[in-house]
PDB file of C-alpha atoms and ligand atoms in Angstrom:
ATOM      1  CA  MET K  21      52.362 -66.093  20.054  1.00 48.00           C
ATOM      2  CA  SER K  22      49.951 -63.196  20.335  1.00 46.00           C
ATOM      3  CA  HIS K  23      47.422 -62.366  17.635  1.00 47.00           C
ATOM      4  CA  ASP K  24      48.946 -58.898  17.754  1.00 55.00           C
ATOM      5  CA  ALA K  25      52.483 -60.209  17.248  1.00 67.00           C
ATOM      6  CA  LYS K  26      54.572 -58.331  14.719  1.00 91.00           C
ATOM      7  CA  TYR K  27      55.161 -60.301  11.529  1.00 97.00           C
ATOM      8  CA  ASP K  28      58.450 -62.227  11.678  1.00 97.00           C
ATOM      9  CA  SER K  29      59.882 -62.246   8.163  1.00 97.00           C
ATOM     10  CA  GLY K  30      62.246 -65.069   9.185  1.00 98.00           C
ATOM     11  CA  ASN K  31      59.422 -67.626   9.437  1.00 98.00           C
ATOM     12  CA  VAL K  32      59.612 -70.681   7.214  1.00 98.00           C
ATOM     13  CA  PHE K  33      56.684 -69.711   4.969  1.00 98.00           C
ATOM     14  CA  ALA K  34      58.188 -66.263   4.379  1.00 98.00           C
ATOM     15  CA  LYS K  35      61.364 -68.059   3.275  1.00 98.00           C
ATOM     16  CA  ILE K  36      59.333 -70.233   0.906  1.00 98.00           C
ATOM     17  CA  LEU K  37      57.616 -67.134  -0.519  1.00 98.00           C
ATOM     18  CA  ARG K  38      61.016 -65.486  -1.114  1.00 98.00           C
ATOM     19  CA  GLY K  39      62.280 -68.666  -2.803  1.00 98.00           C
ATOM     20  CA  GLU K  40      64.972 -69.180  -0.160  1.00 98.00           C
ATOM     21  CA  ILE K  41      63.786 -72.702   0.578  1.00 98.00           C
ATOM     22  CA  PRO K  42      61.894 -75.046  -1.728  1.00 98.00           C
ATOM     23  CA  CYS K  43      58.330 -76.237  -1.502  1.00 98.00           C
ATOM     24  CA  ASN K  44      56.247 -78.805  -3.302  1.00 98.00           C
ATOM     25  CA  LYS K  45      54.075 -76.258  -5.099  1.00 98.00           C
ATOM     26  CA  ILE K  46      50.480 -77.041  -6.003  1.00 98.00           C
ATOM     27  CA  TYR K  47      49.106 -73.652  -7.024  1.00 98.00           C
ATOM     28  CA  GLU K  48      50.115 -70.020  -7.235  1.00 98.00           C
ATOM     29  CA  ASP K  49      48.461 -66.751  -8.219  1.00 98.00           C
ATOM     30  CA  GLU K  50      48.910 -63.059  -7.492  1.00 98.00           C
ATOM     31  CA  HIS K  51      47.807 -63.348  -3.859  1.00 98.00           C
ATOM     32  CA  VAL K  52      48.201 -67.013  -2.916  1.00 98.00           C
ATOM     33  CA  LEU K  53      50.650 -69.907  -2.784  1.00 98.00           C
ATOM     34  CA  ALA K  54      49.646 -73.520  -2.066  1.00 99.00           C
ATOM     35  CA  PHE K  55      52.031 -76.383  -1.408  1.00 98.00           C
ATOM     36  CA  LYS K  56      52.188 -79.830   0.188  1.00 98.00           C
ATOM     37  CA  ASP K  57      52.695 -80.004   3.938  1.00 98.00           C
ATOM     38  CA  ILE K  58      56.162 -81.373   4.681  1.00 98.00           C
ATOM     39  CA  ARG K  59      54.798 -83.656   7.430  1.00 98.00           C
ATOM     40  CA  PRO K  60      51.458 -84.826   6.026  1.00 98.00           C
ATOM     41  CA  GLN K  61      48.880 -85.839   8.613  1.00 97.00           C
ATOM     42  CA  ALA K  62      46.464 -87.329   6.075  1.00 98.00           C
ATOM     43  CA  LYS K  63      46.716 -88.803   2.569  1.00 98.00           C
ATOM     44  CA  VAL K  64      46.035 -85.318   1.262  1.00 98.00           C
ATOM     45  CA  HIS K  65      47.561 -82.480   3.266  1.00 98.00           C
ATOM     46  CA  ALA K  66      48.086 -79.137   1.579  1.00 98.00           C
ATOM     47  CA  LEU K  67      48.740 -75.646   2.898  1.00 99.00           C
ATOM     48  CA  VAL K  68      47.267 -72.545   1.317  1.00 99.00           C
ATOM     49  CA  ILE K  69      48.869 -69.240   2.314  1.00 98.00           C
ATOM     50  CA  PRO K  70      48.451 -65.594   1.386  1.00 98.00           C
ATOM     51  CA  LYS K  71      51.510 -63.965  -0.145  1.00 98.00           C
ATOM     52  CA  GLY K  72      50.976 -60.966   2.108  1.00 98.00           C
ATOM     53  CA  ALA K  73      52.683 -60.743   5.497  1.00 98.00           C
ATOM     54  CA  TYR K  74      49.869 -61.777   7.846  1.00 98.00           C
ATOM     55  CA  VAL K  75      50.649 -63.478  11.128  1.00 98.00           C
ATOM     56  CA  SER K  76      47.431 -65.367  11.767  1.00 98.00           C
ATOM     57  CA  ALA K  77      43.809 -65.866  10.786  1.00 98.00           C
ATOM     58  CA  GLN K  78      42.968 -62.960  13.074  1.00 97.00           C
ATOM     59  CA  ASP K  79      45.553 -60.699  11.459  1.00 97.00           C
ATOM     60  CA  PHE K  80      44.441 -61.711   7.960  1.00 98.00           C
ATOM     61  CA  GLY K  81      40.744 -61.208   8.696  1.00 97.00           C
ATOM     62  CA  GLU K  82      41.383 -57.782  10.171  1.00 97.00           C
ATOM     63  CA  LYS K  83      43.936 -56.411   7.707  1.00 97.00           C
ATOM     64  CA  ALA K  84      43.828 -58.214   4.357  1.00 98.00           C
ATOM     65  CA  SER K  85      42.092 -56.647   1.382  1.00 98.00           C
ATOM     66  CA  VAL K  86      38.847 -58.060   0.087  1.00 98.00           C
ATOM     67  CA  ALA K  87      40.755 -59.216  -3.013  1.00 98.00           C
ATOM     68  CA  GLU K  88      43.264 -61.131  -0.875  1.00 98.00           C
ATOM     69  CA  ILE K  89      40.540 -62.742   1.212  1.00 98.00           C
ATOM     70  CA  ALA K  90      38.565 -63.751  -1.865  1.00 98.00           C
ATOM     71  CA  ALA K  91      41.676 -65.101  -3.587  1.00 98.00           C
ATOM     72  CA  LEU K  92      42.539 -67.307  -0.621  1.00 98.00           C
ATOM     73  CA  HIS K  93      39.133 -68.943  -0.554  1.00 98.00           C
ATOM     74  CA  ARG K  94      39.017 -69.396  -4.313  1.00 98.00           C
ATOM     75  CA  ALA K  95      42.442 -70.992  -4.146  1.00 98.00           C
ATOM     76  CA  ILE K  96      41.388 -73.368  -1.370  1.00 98.00           C
ATOM     77  CA  SER K  97      38.508 -74.626  -3.498  1.00 98.00           C
ATOM     78  CA  LYS K  98      40.703 -74.903  -6.589  1.00 98.00           C
ATOM     79  CA  VAL K  99      43.388 -76.838  -4.727  1.00 98.00           C
ATOM     80  CA  ALA K 100      40.794 -79.144  -3.162  1.00 98.00           C
ATOM     81  CA  ARG K 101      39.392 -79.818  -6.637  1.00 98.00           C
ATOM     82  CA  ASP K 102      42.834 -80.383  -8.155  1.00 98.00           C
ATOM     83  CA  LEU K 103      43.839 -82.746  -5.342  1.00 98.00           C
ATOM     84  CA  GLY K 104      40.699 -84.831  -5.897  1.00 98.00           C
ATOM     85  CA  VAL K 105      38.989 -84.219  -2.570  1.00 98.00           C
ATOM     86  CA  ALA K 106      36.253 -81.806  -3.656  1.00 98.00           C
ATOM     87  CA  GLU K 107      33.724 -84.627  -3.965  1.00 98.00           C
ATOM     88  CA  THR K 108      34.802 -86.806  -1.043  1.00 98.00           C
ATOM     89  CA  GLY K 109      35.211 -83.929   1.371  1.00 98.00           C
ATOM     90  CA  TYR K 110      37.979 -82.506   3.479  1.00 98.00           C
ATOM     91  CA  ARG K 111      38.707 -80.430   6.546  1.00 98.00           C
ATOM     92  CA  LEU K 112      40.072 -76.910   6.592  1.00 98.00           C
ATOM     93  CA  ILE K 113      42.113 -75.978   9.648  1.00 98.00           C
ATOM     94  CA  ALA K 114      43.520 -72.553  10.411  1.00 98.00           C
ATOM     95  CA  ASN K 115      45.373 -72.786  13.703  1.00 97.00           C
ATOM     96  CA  SER K 116      45.602 -69.259  15.015  1.00 96.00           C
ATOM     97  CA  GLY K 117      47.601 -67.956  17.943  1.00 95.00           C
ATOM     98  CA  ALA K 118      48.669 -69.672  21.149  1.00 95.00           C
ATOM     99  CA  HIS K 119      45.467 -71.505  22.056  1.00 95.00           C
ATOM    100  CA  GLY K 120      45.062 -72.519  18.416  1.00 96.00           C
ATOM    101  CA  HIS K 121      48.523 -74.127  18.602  1.00 96.00           C
ATOM    102  CA  GLN K 122      49.793 -72.235  15.560  1.00 98.00           C
ATOM    103  CA  GLU K 123      53.447 -73.133  14.950  1.00 98.00           C
ATOM    104  CA  VAL K 124      54.335 -71.152  11.846  1.00 98.00           C
ATOM    105  CA  PRO K 125      53.515 -67.448  12.307  1.00 98.00           C
ATOM    106  CA  HIS K 126      52.384 -66.787   8.730  1.00 98.00           C
ATOM    107  CA  TYR K 127      48.667 -67.318   8.167  1.00 98.00           C
ATOM    108  CA  HIS K 128      47.925 -70.636   6.506  1.00 98.00           C
ATOM    109  CA  VAL K 129      44.969 -72.920   5.920  1.00 98.00           C
ATOM    110  CA  HIS K 130      45.460 -76.676   6.049  1.00 98.00           C
ATOM    111  CA  ILE K 131      43.460 -78.854   3.645  1.00 98.00           C
ATOM    112  CA  LEU K 132      43.211 -82.379   5.036  1.00 98.00           C
ATOM    113  CA  GLY K 133      41.490 -85.230   3.230  1.00 98.00           C
ATOM    114  CA  GLY K 134      41.872 -88.233   0.997  1.00 98.00           C
ATOM    115  CA  GLN K 135      40.491 -90.377   3.812  1.00 98.00           C
ATOM    116  CA  PRO K 136      38.040 -90.003   6.710  1.00 97.00           C
ATOM    117  CA  ILE K 137      39.796 -87.825   9.265  1.00 95.00           C
ATOM    118  CA  GLY K 138      37.715 -88.253  12.370  1.00 93.00           C
ATOM    119  CA  LYS K 139      35.973 -85.865  14.683  1.00 92.00           C
ATOM    120  CA  MET K 140      36.636 -82.194  14.652  1.00 88.00           C
ATOM    121  CA  VAL K 141      38.358 -81.357  17.929  1.00 84.00           C
ATOM    122  CA  HIS K 142      40.602 -83.272  20.307  1.00 80.00           C
ATOM    123  CA  LEU K 143      41.192 -81.365  23.503  1.00 85.00           C
ATOM    124  CA  PRO K 144      44.355 -82.269  25.449  1.00 84.00           C
TER     125      PRO K 144
HETATM  126  P1  LIG V 214      50.546 -74.971  12.256  1.00 86.81           P
HETATM  127  O1  LIG V 214      50.687 -75.809  13.495  1.00 86.81           O
HETATM  128  O2  LIG V 214      49.118 -74.777  11.861  1.00 86.81           O
HETATM  129  O3  LIG V 214      51.311 -73.681  12.348  1.00 86.81           O
HETATM  130  O4  LIG V 214      51.153 -75.843  11.085  1.00 86.81           O
HETATM  131  C1  LIG V 214      52.364 -75.607  10.465  1.00 86.81           C
HETATM  132  C2  LIG V 214      52.514 -76.663   9.396  1.00 86.81           C
HETATM  133  O5  LIG V 214      53.589 -76.286   8.571  1.00 86.81           O
HETATM  134  C3  LIG V 214      52.817 -78.070   9.926  1.00 86.81           C
HETATM  135  O6  LIG V 214      51.816 -78.962   9.469  1.00 86.81           O
HETATM  136  C4  LIG V 214      54.184 -78.380   9.302  1.00 86.81           C
HETATM  137  O7  LIG V 214      54.316 -79.728   8.938  1.00 86.81           O
HETATM  138  C5  LIG V 214      54.221 -77.457   8.109  1.00 86.81           C
HETATM  139  N1  LIG V 214      55.536 -77.094   7.636  1.00 86.81           N
HETATM  140  C6  LIG V 214      56.574 -76.617   8.368  1.00 86.81           C
HETATM  141  N2  LIG V 214      57.631 -76.363   7.584  1.00 86.81           N
HETATM  142  C7  LIG V 214      57.238 -76.669   6.321  1.00 86.81           C
HETATM  143  C8  LIG V 214      57.885 -76.624   5.046  1.00 86.81           C
HETATM  144  N3  LIG V 214      59.165 -76.217   4.894  1.00 86.81           N
HETATM  145  N4  LIG V 214      57.193 -77.016   3.949  1.00 86.81           N
HETATM  146  C9  LIG V 214      55.921 -77.436   4.076  1.00 86.81           C
HETATM  147  N5  LIG V 214      55.247 -77.497   5.247  1.00 86.81           N
HETATM  148  C10 LIG V 214      55.910 -77.126   6.343  1.00 86.81           C
END
């Protein structure tokens, strides 16, 4: 997937945003939706996504409004607090594009925590 890829409105997070498939919702506001990852890789594993149609971190950073960018980061901190990991710590991951191994082409930030989650990067 290229950072310049056109947004595919058939992606799974777009379907969640349209209410076509369910999610385990944690938080929602005007610009943001947060829900539990369907295949958790840590005791706490949440996804925070913009409601806008942005393909990747690159796309979001280049095209989103300041209000959308601010809302996403506020939401991440709120969700981390609500999930009880604000004090113990957590990792944010935003896989972006092919080398970032992004699988779902709608920008999302993973919140991983609830336990120690090891070193930052594992190269293949
Ligand atoms: P990434 O590799 O960063 O694109 O991660 C995509 C994430 O989306 C993975 O952790 C999946 O487990 C998660 N995922 C895929 N489909 C769903 C879904 N329907 N509900 C919640 N999480 C999902």
